[in-house]
Short mmCIF file of C-alpha atoms and ligand atoms in Angstrom, two decimals:
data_model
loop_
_atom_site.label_atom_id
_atom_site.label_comp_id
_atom_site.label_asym_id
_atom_site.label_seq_id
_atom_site.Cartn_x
_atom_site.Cartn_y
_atom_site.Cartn_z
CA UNK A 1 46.20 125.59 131.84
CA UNK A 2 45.81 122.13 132.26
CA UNK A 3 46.15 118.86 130.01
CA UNK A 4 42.34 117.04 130.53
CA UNK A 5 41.54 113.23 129.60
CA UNK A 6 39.55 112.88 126.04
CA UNK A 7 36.75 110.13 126.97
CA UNK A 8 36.31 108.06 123.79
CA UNK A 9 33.48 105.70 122.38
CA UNK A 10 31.85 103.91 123.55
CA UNK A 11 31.25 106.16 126.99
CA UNK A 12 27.78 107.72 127.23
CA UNK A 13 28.57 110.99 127.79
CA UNK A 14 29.29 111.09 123.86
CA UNK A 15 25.96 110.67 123.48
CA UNK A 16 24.38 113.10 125.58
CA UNK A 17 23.39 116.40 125.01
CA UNK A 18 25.22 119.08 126.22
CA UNK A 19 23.42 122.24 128.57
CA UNK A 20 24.03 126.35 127.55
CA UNK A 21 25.81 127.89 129.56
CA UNK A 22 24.56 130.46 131.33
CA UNK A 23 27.53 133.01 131.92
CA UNK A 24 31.40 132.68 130.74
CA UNK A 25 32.60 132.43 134.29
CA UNK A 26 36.36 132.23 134.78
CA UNK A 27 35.44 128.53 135.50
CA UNK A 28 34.12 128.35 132.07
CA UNK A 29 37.27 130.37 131.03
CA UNK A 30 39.78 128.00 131.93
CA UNK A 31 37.96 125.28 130.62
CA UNK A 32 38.17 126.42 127.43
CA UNK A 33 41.88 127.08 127.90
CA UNK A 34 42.13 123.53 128.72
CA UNK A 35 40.18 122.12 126.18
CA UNK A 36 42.55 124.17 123.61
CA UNK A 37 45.58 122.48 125.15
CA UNK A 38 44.75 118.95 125.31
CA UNK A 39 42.95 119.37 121.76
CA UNK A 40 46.84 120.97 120.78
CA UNK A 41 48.49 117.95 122.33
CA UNK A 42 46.53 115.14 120.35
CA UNK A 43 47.10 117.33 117.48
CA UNK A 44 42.94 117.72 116.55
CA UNK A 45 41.51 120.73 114.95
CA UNK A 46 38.46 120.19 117.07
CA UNK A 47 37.66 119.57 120.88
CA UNK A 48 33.75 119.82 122.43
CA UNK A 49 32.84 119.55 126.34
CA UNK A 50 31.32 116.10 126.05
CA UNK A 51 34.51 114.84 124.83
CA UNK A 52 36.55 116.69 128.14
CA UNK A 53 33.52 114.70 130.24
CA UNK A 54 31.65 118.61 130.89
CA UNK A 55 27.94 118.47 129.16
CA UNK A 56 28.17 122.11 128.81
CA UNK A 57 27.87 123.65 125.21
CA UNK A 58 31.72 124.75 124.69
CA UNK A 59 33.60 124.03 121.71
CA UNK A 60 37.00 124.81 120.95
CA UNK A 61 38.49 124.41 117.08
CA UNK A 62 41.50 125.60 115.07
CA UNK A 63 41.74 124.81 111.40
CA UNK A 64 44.59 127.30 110.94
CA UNK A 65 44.13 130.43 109.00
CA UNK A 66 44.89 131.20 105.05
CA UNK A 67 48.50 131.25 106.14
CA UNK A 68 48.61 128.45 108.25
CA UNK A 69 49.24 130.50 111.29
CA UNK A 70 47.18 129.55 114.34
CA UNK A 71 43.57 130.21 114.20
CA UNK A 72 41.84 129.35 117.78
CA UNK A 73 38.75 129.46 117.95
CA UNK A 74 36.90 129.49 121.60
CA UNK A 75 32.75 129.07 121.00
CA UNK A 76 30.17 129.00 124.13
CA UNK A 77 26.57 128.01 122.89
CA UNK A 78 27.65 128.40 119.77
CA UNK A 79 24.91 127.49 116.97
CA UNK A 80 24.36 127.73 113.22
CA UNK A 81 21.90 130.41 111.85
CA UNK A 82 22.39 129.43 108.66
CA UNK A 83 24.35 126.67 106.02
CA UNK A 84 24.80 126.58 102.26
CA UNK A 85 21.87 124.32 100.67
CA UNK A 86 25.08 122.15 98.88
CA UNK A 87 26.89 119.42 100.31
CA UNK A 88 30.62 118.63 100.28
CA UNK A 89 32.31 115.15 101.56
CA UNK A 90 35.01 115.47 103.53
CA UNK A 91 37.07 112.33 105.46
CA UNK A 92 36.53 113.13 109.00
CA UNK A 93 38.38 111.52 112.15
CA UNK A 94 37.33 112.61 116.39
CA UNK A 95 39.53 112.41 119.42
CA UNK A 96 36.61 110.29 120.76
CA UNK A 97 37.07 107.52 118.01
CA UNK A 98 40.89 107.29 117.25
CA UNK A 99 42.19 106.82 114.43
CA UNK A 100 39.37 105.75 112.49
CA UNK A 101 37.91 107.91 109.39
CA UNK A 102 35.02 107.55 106.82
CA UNK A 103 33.80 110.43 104.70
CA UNK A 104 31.12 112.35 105.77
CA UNK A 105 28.29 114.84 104.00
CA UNK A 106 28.53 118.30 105.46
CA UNK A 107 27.19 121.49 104.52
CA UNK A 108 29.70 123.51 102.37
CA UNK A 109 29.26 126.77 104.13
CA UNK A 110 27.79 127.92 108.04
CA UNK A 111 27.29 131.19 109.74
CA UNK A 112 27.56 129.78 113.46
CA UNK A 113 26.53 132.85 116.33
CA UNK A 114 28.46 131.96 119.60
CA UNK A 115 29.82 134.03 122.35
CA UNK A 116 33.49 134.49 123.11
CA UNK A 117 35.20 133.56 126.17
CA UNK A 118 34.88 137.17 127.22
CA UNK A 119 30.91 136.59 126.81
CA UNK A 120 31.05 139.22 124.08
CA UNK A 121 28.28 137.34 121.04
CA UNK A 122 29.82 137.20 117.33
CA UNK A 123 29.05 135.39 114.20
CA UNK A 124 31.63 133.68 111.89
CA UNK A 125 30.88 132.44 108.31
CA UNK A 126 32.99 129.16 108.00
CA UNK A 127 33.95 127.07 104.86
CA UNK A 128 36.31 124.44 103.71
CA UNK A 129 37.61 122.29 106.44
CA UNK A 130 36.62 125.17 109.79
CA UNK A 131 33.07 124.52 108.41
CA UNK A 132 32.77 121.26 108.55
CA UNK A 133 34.60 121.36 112.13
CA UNK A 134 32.16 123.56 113.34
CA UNK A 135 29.11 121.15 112.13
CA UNK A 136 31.06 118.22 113.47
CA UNK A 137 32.17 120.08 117.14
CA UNK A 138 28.54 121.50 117.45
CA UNK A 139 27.01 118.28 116.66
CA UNK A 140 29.24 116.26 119.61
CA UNK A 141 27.34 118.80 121.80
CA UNK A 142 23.72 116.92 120.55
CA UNK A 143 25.38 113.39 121.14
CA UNK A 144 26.60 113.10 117.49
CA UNK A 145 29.31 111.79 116.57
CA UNK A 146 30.78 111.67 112.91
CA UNK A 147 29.75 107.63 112.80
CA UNK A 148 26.09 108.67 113.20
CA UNK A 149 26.08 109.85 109.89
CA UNK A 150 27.04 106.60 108.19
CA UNK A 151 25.58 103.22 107.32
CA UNK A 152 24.94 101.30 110.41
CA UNK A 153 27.15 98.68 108.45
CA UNK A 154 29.75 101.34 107.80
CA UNK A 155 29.27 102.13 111.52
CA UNK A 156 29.23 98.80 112.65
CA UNK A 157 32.86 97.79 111.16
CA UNK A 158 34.18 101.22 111.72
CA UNK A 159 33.97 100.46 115.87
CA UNK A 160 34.92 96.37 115.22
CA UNK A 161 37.86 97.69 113.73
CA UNK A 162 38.77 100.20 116.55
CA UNK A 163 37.87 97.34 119.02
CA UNK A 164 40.52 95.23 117.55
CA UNK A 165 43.08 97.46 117.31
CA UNK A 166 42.66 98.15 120.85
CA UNK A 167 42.31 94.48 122.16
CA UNK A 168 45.78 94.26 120.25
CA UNK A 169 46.81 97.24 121.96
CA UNK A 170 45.74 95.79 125.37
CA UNK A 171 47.68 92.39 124.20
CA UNK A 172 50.92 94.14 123.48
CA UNK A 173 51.07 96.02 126.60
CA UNK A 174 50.50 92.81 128.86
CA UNK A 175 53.52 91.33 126.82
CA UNK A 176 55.31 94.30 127.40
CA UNK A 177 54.95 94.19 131.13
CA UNK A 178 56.25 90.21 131.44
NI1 NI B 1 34.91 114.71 117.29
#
Protein backbone atom coordinates (compact mmCIF):
# COMPACT_ATOMS: atom_id res chain seq x y z
CA UNK A 1 0.00 0.00 0.00
CA UNK A 2 0.89 3.32 -0.67
CA UNK A 3 0.19 6.91 0.94
CA UNK A 4 -1.36 9.07 -2.39
CA UNK A 5 -1.65 13.05 -2.52
CA UNK A 6 -5.47 14.36 -1.81
CA UNK A 7 -5.87 17.20 -4.64
CA UNK A 8 -8.02 19.90 -3.02
CA UNK A 9 -10.28 22.84 -4.38
CA UNK A 10 -9.99 24.56 -6.43
CA UNK A 11 -8.33 21.77 -9.01
CA UNK A 12 -10.68 20.65 -11.80
CA UNK A 13 -10.54 17.26 -11.45
CA UNK A 14 -13.05 17.86 -8.40
CA UNK A 15 -15.31 18.77 -10.75
CA UNK A 16 -15.29 16.20 -13.24
CA UNK A 17 -17.11 13.23 -13.55
CA UNK A 18 -15.70 10.15 -12.82
CA UNK A 19 -15.81 6.85 -15.62
CA UNK A 20 -17.17 2.97 -14.39
CA UNK A 21 -14.91 0.85 -14.25
CA UNK A 22 -14.98 -1.84 -16.26
CA UNK A 23 -13.29 -4.82 -14.28
CA UNK A 24 -11.69 -4.76 -10.54
CA UNK A 25 -8.23 -5.38 -11.87
CA UNK A 26 -5.48 -5.77 -9.29
CA UNK A 27 -4.65 -2.20 -10.55
CA UNK A 28 -7.98 -1.17 -9.40
CA UNK A 29 -7.27 -3.33 -6.25
CA UNK A 30 -4.48 -1.53 -4.96
CA UNK A 31 -5.96 1.61 -5.60
CA UNK A 32 -8.48 1.11 -3.39
CA UNK A 33 -5.98 -0.11 -0.80
CA UNK A 34 -4.37 3.15 -1.22
CA UNK A 35 -7.15 5.27 -1.15
CA UNK A 36 -8.08 3.48 2.36
CA UNK A 37 -4.65 4.43 3.68
CA UNK A 38 -4.21 7.94 2.83
CA UNK A 39 -8.08 8.47 3.71
CA UNK A 40 -6.77 6.61 7.38
CA UNK A 41 -3.87 9.02 7.59
CA UNK A 42 -5.91 12.39 7.26
CA UNK A 43 -8.22 10.77 9.58
CA UNK A 44 -11.59 11.11 6.96
CA UNK A 45 -14.38 8.69 6.96
CA UNK A 46 -14.56 9.18 3.24
CA UNK A 47 -12.08 9.13 0.19
CA UNK A 48 -13.41 9.08 -3.81
CA UNK A 49 -10.99 8.69 -7.01
CA UNK A 50 -11.33 12.29 -8.09
CA UNK A 51 -9.96 13.35 -4.88
CA UNK A 52 -6.66 10.63 -5.36
CA UNK A 53 -6.50 12.53 -9.08
CA UNK A 54 -8.10 8.85 -10.83
CA UNK A 55 -11.67 9.81 -12.61
CA UNK A 56 -12.65 6.31 -12.10
CA UNK A 57 -15.89 5.56 -10.02
CA UNK A 58 -14.14 4.11 -6.68
CA UNK A 59 -15.03 5.15 -3.35
CA UNK A 60 -13.66 4.11 -0.22
CA UNK A 61 -15.54 5.08 3.38
CA UNK A 62 -15.45 3.94 7.01
CA UNK A 63 -17.86 5.41 9.50
CA UNK A 64 -17.01 2.71 12.06
CA UNK A 65 -19.49 0.11 13.02
CA UNK A 66 -22.14 0.06 16.13
CA UNK A 67 -19.10 -0.67 18.23
CA UNK A 68 -16.80 1.61 16.90
CA UNK A 69 -14.61 -1.07 15.52
CA UNK A 70 -13.39 -0.49 11.96
CA UNK A 71 -15.90 -0.64 9.28
CA UNK A 72 -14.09 -0.29 5.65
CA UNK A 73 -15.92 -0.04 3.16
CA UNK A 74 -14.35 -0.55 -0.58
CA UNK A 75 -17.27 0.51 -3.43
CA UNK A 76 -16.53 0.29 -7.40
CA UNK A 77 -19.46 1.96 -9.43
CA UNK A 78 -21.21 2.07 -6.60
CA UNK A 79 -24.79 3.86 -6.97
CA UNK A 80 -27.99 4.44 -5.01
CA UNK A 81 -31.17 2.44 -5.96
CA UNK A 82 -33.01 3.96 -3.59
CA UNK A 83 -33.12 6.91 -0.48
CA UNK A 84 -35.63 7.69 2.25
CA UNK A 85 -38.11 10.58 0.94
CA UNK A 86 -36.94 12.63 4.49
CA UNK A 87 -34.10 14.76 4.90
CA UNK A 88 -31.62 15.05 7.79
CA UNK A 89 -28.79 17.96 8.18
CA UNK A 90 -25.72 16.91 9.03
CA UNK A 91 -22.25 19.32 9.32
CA UNK A 92 -20.13 17.90 6.67
CA UNK A 93 -16.25 18.60 6.06
CA UNK A 94 -13.99 16.83 2.59
CA UNK A 95 -10.32 16.14 2.36
CA UNK A 96 -10.63 18.31 -0.81
CA UNK A 97 -11.75 21.48 1.21
CA UNK A 98 -9.89 21.37 4.65
CA UNK A 99 -11.07 22.22 7.42
CA UNK A 100 -14.02 24.01 6.44
CA UNK A 101 -17.75 22.72 7.35
CA UNK A 102 -21.38 23.95 6.73
CA UNK A 103 -24.40 21.73 7.21
CA UNK A 104 -25.72 20.00 4.52
CA UNK A 105 -29.39 18.30 3.52
CA UNK A 106 -28.97 14.61 2.88
CA UNK A 107 -31.26 11.87 2.53
CA UNK A 108 -31.78 10.02 5.89
CA UNK A 109 -31.50 6.56 4.52
CA UNK A 110 -29.77 4.85 0.94
CA UNK A 111 -29.58 1.40 -0.44
CA UNK A 112 -26.30 2.00 -2.63
CA UNK A 113 -25.52 -1.42 -5.16
CA UNK A 114 -21.67 -1.47 -5.77
CA UNK A 115 -19.25 -4.20 -6.41
CA UNK A 116 -16.51 -5.27 -4.04
CA UNK A 117 -12.95 -5.19 -4.68
CA UNK A 118 -13.22 -8.87 -5.50
CA UNK A 119 -15.85 -7.72 -8.32
CA UNK A 120 -18.42 -9.74 -6.41
CA UNK A 121 -21.98 -6.95 -6.68
CA UNK A 122 -23.75 -6.28 -3.13
CA UNK A 123 -26.15 -3.79 -1.79
CA UNK A 124 -25.86 -2.00 1.62
CA UNK A 125 -28.71 0.01 3.28
CA UNK A 126 -26.86 2.98 5.01
CA UNK A 127 -28.11 5.51 7.69
CA UNK A 128 -26.88 7.99 10.17
CA UNK A 129 -23.53 9.37 9.38
CA UNK A 130 -22.33 6.03 6.57
CA UNK A 131 -25.41 7.40 4.69
CA UNK A 132 -24.72 10.57 4.27
CA UNK A 133 -20.93 9.53 3.42
CA UNK A 134 -22.07 7.47 0.83
CA UNK A 135 -24.29 10.44 -0.83
CA UNK A 136 -21.39 12.77 -0.26
CA UNK A 137 -18.40 10.09 -1.67
CA UNK A 138 -20.76 9.11 -4.63
CA UNK A 139 -21.54 12.59 -5.40
CA UNK A 140 -17.48 13.68 -5.60
CA UNK A 141 -17.62 11.03 -8.39
CA UNK A 142 -20.36 13.57 -10.45
CA UNK A 143 -18.05 16.66 -9.64
CA UNK A 144 -19.95 17.52 -6.39
CA UNK A 145 -18.65 18.63 -3.74
CA UNK A 146 -20.44 19.28 -0.29
CA UNK A 147 -20.21 23.36 -1.13
CA UNK A 148 -22.43 22.74 -4.18
CA UNK A 149 -25.19 22.25 -2.06
CA UNK A 150 -25.10 25.62 -0.33
CA UNK A 151 -25.86 29.27 -1.00
CA UNK A 152 -23.50 30.60 -3.50
CA UNK A 153 -22.97 33.25 -0.63
CA UNK A 154 -22.46 30.46 1.87
CA UNK A 155 -20.17 29.02 -0.84
CA UNK A 156 -18.56 32.03 -1.68
CA UNK A 157 -17.18 32.85 2.04
CA UNK A 158 -16.75 29.23 2.80
CA UNK A 159 -13.60 29.17 -0.01
CA UNK A 160 -12.54 33.15 1.02
CA UNK A 161 -12.13 31.78 4.27
CA UNK A 162 -10.05 28.67 3.26
CA UNK A 163 -8.09 31.06 0.92
CA UNK A 164 -7.05 33.07 3.84
CA UNK A 165 -6.16 30.63 6.03
CA UNK A 166 -3.94 29.30 3.47
CA UNK A 167 -2.32 32.65 2.27
CA UNK A 168 -1.53 32.80 6.16
CA UNK A 169 -0.32 29.43 5.96
CA UNK A 170 1.91 30.30 2.93
CA UNK A 171 3.04 33.58 5.07
CA UNK A 172 4.11 31.61 8.08
CA UNK A 173 6.09 29.15 6.28
CA UNK A 174 8.18 31.89 4.31
CA UNK A 175 8.88 33.33 7.89
CA UNK A 176 9.73 30.10 8.99
CA UNK A 177 12.32 29.51 6.35
CA UNK A 178 14.29 33.15 7.04
NI1 LIG B 1 -15.32 14.93 0.21
Amino acid sequence: MAKRIIIEIPHPILKEKALPVEAVTSEIQTLLSDMLETMYASNGVGLAGNQVGVLKRVVVIDCGDENEKPDPIKMVNPEIIEHATEKICHNEGCLSIPREYADVERYEWVVVRYTDENGVERQRRATGLLAIAMQHEIDHLDGILFIDHLSPLKRKLLVKHLEKRRRKQARLAEEGEA
